PDB file of C-alpha atoms in Angstrom:
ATOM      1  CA  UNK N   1       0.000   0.000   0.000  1.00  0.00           C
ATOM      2  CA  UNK N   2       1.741   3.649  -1.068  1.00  0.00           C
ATOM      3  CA  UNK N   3       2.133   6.226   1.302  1.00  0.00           C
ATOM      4  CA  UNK N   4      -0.951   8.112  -0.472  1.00  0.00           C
ATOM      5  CA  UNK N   5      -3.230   5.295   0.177  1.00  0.00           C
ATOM      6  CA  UNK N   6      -2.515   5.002   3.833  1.00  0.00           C
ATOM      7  CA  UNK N   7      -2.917   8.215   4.543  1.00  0.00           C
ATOM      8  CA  UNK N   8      -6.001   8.531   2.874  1.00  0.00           C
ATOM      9  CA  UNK N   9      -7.408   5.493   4.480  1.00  0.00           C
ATOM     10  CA  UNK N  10      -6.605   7.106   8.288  1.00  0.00           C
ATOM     11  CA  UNK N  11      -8.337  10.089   7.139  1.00  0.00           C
ATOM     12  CA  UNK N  12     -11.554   8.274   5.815  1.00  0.00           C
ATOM     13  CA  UNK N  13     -11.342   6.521   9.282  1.00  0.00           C
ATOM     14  CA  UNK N  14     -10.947   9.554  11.388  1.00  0.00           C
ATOM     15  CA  UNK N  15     -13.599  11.511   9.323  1.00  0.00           C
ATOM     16  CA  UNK N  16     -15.558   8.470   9.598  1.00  0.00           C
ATOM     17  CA  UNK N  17     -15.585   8.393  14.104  1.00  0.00           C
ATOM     18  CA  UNK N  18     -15.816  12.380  13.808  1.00  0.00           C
ATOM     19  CA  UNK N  19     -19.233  11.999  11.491  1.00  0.00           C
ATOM     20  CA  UNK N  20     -20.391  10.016  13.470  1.00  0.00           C
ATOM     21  CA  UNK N  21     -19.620  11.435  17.110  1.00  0.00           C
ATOM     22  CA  UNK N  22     -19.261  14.635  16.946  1.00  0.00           C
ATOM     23  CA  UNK N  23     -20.539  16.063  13.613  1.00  0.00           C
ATOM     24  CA  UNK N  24     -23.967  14.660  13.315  1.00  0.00           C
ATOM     25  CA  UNK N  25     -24.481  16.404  16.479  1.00  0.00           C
ATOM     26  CA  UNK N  26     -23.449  19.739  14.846  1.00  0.00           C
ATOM     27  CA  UNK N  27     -27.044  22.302  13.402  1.00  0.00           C
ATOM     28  CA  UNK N  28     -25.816  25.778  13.105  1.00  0.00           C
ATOM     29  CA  UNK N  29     -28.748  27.502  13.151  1.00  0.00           C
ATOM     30  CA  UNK N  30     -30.982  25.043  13.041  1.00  0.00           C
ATOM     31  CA  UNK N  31     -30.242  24.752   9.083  1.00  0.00           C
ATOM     32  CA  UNK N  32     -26.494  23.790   8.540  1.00  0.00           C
ATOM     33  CA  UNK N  33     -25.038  20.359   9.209  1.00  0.00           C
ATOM     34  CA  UNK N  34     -21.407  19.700   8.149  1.00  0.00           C
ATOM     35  CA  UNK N  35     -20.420  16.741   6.777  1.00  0.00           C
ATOM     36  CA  UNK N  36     -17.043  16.543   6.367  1.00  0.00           C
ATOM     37  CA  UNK N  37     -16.079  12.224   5.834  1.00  0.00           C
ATOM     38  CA  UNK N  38     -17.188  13.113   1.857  1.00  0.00           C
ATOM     39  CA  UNK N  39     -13.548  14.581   1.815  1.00  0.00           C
ATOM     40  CA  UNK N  40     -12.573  10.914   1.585  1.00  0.00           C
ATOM     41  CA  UNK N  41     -14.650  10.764  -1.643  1.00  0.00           C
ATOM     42  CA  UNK N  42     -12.697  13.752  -3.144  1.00  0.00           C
ATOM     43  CA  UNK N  43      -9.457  12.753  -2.754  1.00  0.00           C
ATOM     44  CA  UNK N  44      -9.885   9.575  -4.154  1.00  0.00           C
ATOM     45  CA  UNK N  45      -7.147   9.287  -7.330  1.00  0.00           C
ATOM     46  CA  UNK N  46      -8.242  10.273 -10.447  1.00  0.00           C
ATOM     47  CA  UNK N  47      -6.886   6.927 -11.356  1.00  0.00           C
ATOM     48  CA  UNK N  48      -9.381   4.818  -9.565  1.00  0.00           C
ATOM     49  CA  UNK N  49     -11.758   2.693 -11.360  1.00  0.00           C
ATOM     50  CA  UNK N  50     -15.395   3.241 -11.717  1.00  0.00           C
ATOM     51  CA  UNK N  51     -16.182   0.105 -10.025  1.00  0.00           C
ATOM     52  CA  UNK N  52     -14.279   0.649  -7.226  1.00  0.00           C
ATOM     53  CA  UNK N  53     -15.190   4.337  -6.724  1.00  0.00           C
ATOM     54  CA  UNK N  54     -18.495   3.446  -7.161  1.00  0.00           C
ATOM     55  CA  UNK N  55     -17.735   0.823  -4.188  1.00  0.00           C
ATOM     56  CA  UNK N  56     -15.562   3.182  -2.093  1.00  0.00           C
ATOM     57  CA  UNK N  57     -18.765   5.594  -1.925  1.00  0.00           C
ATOM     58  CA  UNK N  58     -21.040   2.833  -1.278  1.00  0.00           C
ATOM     59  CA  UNK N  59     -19.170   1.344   1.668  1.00  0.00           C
ATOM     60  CA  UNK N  60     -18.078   5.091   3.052  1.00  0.00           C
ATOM     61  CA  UNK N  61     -22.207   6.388   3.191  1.00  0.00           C
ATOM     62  CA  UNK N  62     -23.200   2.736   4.017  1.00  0.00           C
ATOM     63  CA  UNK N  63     -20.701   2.986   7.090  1.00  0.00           C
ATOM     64  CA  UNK N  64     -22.007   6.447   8.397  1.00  0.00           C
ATOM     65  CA  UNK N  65     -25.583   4.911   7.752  1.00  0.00           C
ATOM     66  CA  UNK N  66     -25.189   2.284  10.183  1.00  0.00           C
ATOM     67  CA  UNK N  67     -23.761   4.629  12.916  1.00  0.00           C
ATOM     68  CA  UNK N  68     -26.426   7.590  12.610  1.00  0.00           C
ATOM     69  CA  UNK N  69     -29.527   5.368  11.451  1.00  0.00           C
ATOM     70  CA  UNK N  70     -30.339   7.245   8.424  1.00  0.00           C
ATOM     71  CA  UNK N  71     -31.068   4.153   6.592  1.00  0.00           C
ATOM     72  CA  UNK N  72     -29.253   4.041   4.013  1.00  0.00           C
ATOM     73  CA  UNK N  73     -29.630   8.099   2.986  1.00  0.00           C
ATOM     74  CA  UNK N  74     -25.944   8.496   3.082  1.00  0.00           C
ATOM     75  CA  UNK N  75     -25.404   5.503   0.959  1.00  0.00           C
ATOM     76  CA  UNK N  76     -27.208   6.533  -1.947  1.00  0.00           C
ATOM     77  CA  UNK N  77     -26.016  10.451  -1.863  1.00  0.00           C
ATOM     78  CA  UNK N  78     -22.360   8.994  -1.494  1.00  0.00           C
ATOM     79  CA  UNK N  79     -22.796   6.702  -4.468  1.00  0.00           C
ATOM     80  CA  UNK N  80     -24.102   9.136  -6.834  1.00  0.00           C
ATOM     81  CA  UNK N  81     -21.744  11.279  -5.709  1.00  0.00           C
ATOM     82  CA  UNK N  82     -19.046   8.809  -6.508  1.00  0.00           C
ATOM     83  CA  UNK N  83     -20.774   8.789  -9.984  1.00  0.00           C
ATOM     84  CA  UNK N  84     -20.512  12.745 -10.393  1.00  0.00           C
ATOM     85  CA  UNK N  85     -17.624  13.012  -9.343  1.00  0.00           C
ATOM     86  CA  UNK N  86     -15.569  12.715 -12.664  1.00  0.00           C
ATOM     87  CA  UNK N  87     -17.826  14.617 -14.495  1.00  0.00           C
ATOM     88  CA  UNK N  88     -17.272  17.645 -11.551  1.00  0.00           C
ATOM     89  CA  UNK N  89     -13.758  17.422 -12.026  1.00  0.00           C
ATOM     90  CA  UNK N  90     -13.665  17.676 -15.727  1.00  0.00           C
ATOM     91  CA  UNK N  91     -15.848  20.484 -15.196  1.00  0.00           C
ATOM     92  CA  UNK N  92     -13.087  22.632 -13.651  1.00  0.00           C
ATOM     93  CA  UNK N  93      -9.800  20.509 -14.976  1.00  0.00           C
ATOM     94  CA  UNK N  94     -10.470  19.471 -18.296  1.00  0.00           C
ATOM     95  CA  UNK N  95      -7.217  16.925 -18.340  1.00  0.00           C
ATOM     96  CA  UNK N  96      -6.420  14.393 -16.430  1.00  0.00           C
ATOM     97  CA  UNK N  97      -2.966  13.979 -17.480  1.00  0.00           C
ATOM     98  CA  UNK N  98      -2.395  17.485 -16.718  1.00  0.00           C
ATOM     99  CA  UNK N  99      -2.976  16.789 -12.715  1.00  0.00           C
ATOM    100  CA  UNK N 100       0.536  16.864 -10.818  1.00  0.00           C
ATOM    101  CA  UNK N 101      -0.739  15.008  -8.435  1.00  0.00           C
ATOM    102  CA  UNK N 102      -3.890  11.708  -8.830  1.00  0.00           C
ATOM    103  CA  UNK N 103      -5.303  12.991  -5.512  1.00  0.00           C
ATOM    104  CA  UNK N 104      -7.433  15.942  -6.274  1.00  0.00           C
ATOM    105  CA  UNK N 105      -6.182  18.877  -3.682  1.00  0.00           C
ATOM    106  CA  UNK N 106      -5.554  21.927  -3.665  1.00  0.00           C
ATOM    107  CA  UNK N 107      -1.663  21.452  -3.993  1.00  0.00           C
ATOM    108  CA  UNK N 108      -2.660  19.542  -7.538  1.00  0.00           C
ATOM    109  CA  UNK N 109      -5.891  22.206  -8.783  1.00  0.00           C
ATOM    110  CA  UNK N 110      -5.126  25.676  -6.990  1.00  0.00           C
ATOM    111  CA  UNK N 111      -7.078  27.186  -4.379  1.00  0.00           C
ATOM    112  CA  UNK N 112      -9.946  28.303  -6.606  1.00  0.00           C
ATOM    113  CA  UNK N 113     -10.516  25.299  -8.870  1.00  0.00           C
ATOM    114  CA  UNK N 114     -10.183  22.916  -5.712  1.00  0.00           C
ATOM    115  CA  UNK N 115     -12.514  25.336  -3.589  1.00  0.00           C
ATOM    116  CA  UNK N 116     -15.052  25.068  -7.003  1.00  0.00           C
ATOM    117  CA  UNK N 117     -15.077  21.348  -6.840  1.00  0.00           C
ATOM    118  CA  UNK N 118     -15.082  21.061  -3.384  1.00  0.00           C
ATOM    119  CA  UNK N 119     -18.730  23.358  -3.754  1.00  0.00           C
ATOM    120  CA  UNK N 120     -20.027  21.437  -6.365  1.00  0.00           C
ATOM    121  CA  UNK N 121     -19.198  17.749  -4.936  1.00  0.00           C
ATOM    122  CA  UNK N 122     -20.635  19.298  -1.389  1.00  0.00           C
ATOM    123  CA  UNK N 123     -23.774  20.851  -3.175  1.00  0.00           C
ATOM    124  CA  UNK N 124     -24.754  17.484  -4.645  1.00  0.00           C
ATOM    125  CA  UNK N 125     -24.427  15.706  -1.800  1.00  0.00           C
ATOM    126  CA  UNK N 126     -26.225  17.780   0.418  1.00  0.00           C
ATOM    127  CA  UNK N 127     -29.050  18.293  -1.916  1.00  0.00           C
ATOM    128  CA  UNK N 128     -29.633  14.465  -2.263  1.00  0.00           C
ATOM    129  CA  UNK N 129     -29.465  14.329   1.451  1.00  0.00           C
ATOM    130  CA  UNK N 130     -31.936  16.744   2.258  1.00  0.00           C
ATOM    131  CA  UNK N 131     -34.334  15.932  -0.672  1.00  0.00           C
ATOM    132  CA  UNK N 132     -34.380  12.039   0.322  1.00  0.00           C
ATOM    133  CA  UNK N 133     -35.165  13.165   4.506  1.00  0.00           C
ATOM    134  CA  UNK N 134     -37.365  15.595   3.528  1.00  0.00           C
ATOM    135  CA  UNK N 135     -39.591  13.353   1.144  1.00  0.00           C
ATOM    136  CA  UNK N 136     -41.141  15.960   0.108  1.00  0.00           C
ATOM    137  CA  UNK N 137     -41.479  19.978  -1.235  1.00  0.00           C
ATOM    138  CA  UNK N 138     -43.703  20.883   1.105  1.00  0.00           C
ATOM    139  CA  UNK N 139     -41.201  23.665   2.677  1.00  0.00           C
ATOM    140  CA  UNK N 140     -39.353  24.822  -0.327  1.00  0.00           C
ATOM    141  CA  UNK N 141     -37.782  27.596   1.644  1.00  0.00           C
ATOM    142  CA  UNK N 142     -36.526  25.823   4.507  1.00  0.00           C
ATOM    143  CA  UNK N 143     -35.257  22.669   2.069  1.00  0.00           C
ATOM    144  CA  UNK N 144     -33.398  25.263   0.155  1.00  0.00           C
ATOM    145  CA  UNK N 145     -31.791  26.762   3.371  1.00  0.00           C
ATOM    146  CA  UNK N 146     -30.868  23.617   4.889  1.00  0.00           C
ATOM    147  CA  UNK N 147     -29.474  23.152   1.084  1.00  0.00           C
ATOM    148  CA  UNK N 148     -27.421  26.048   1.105  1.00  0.00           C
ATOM    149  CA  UNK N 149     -25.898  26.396   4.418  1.00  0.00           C
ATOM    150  CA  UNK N 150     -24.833  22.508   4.856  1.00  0.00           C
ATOM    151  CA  UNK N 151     -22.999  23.690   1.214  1.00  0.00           C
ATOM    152  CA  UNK N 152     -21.382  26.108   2.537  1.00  0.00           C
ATOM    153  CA  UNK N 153     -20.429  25.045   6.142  1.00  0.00           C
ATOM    154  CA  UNK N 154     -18.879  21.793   3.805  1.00  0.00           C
ATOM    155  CA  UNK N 155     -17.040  23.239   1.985  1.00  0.00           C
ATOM    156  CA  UNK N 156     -15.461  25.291   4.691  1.00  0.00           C
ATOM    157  CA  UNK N 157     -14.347  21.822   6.061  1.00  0.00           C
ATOM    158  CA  UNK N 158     -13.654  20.161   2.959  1.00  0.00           C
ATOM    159  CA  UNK N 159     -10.834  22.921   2.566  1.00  0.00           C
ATOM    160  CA  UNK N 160      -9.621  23.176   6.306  1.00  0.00           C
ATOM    161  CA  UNK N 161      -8.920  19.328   6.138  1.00  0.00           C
ATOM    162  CA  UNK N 162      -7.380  19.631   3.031  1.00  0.00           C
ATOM    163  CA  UNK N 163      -5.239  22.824   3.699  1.00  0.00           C
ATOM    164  CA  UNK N 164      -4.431  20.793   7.171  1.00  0.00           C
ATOM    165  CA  UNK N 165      -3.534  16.897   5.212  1.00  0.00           C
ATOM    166  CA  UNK N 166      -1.798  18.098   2.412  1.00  0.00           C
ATOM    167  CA  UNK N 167       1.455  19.028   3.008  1.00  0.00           C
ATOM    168  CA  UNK N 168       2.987  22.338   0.484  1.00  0.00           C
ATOM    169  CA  UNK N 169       5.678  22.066  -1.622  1.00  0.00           C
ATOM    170  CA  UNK N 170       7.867  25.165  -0.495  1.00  0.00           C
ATOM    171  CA  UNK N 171       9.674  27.149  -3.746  1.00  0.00           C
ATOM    172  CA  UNK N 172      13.097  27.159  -2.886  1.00  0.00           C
ATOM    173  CA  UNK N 173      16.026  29.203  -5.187  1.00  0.00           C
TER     174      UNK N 173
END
């Protein structure tokens, strides 16, 4: 197993314990949840197969599921995330083979594109979230704040971890 690998798998399982224990507990406002273990889903390589991505996202949701009894909620919004997720990127880096790095971050994409795909990956996930617990349109307004700020508050996480895991190459003369 590379270096890359490892580390990614202790941060899955770290984001993973802090979903679950402390983060699920987490409502600013009443509206905004974070959910910060989808990280683990972003930084999967760029290299990774579609069957195992589409794994890796199943088993990731599935294992939040059976720790916060959503039934299976997290499951499906992590899978079709999974499925997105190469179509987001593409969006904002057209090449693949232009990447420095096969772990999307923002040392490999820049500040703005990685802060643009973190939004996007973080908007579709939150929207299937809330759509599937809400069952419903009945409160537009309150689906689309719950929508919004869980984006937002997200992707604030999404690029604390990654500005905290990734470590920056320094220019040197």
């Amino acid at each position: 197993m590379s270096k890359s690998a490892l580390q990614l798998f202790l941060i899955t399982v770290i984001l993973v314990l802090a979903q679950v224990i402390v983060f699920k507990n987490i409502c600013l406002f009443g509206i905004a949840v974070p959910f910060a273990f989808i990280y683990s889903l972003l930084r999967l390589p760029v290299t990774l197969s579609r069957e195992w991505l589409y794994t890796i996202g199943f088993a990731l949701g599935l294992t939040v599921d059976i720790f916060t009894d959503t039934c299976g909620m997290n499951a499906f919004a992590c899978t079709v995330s999974a499925a997105l997720r190469r179509p987001v990127l593409r969006l904002y880096f057209p090449r693949d083979d232009e990447l420095t790095d096969p772990y999307p971050c923002i040392s490999s994409l820049g500040l703005v594109t990685y802060a643009k795909y973190a939004l996007s990956m973080s908007l579709v996930y939150c929207a299937l979230i809330f759509i599937i617990e809400a069952f419903s349109f009945f409160n537009i307004l309150r689906l689309i704040l719950e929508i919004a700020g869980s984006t937002i508050l997200t992707t604030m996480f999404l690029i604390g971890i990654d500005s905290l895991t990734i470590r920056h190459r320094e220019k040197r003369l």
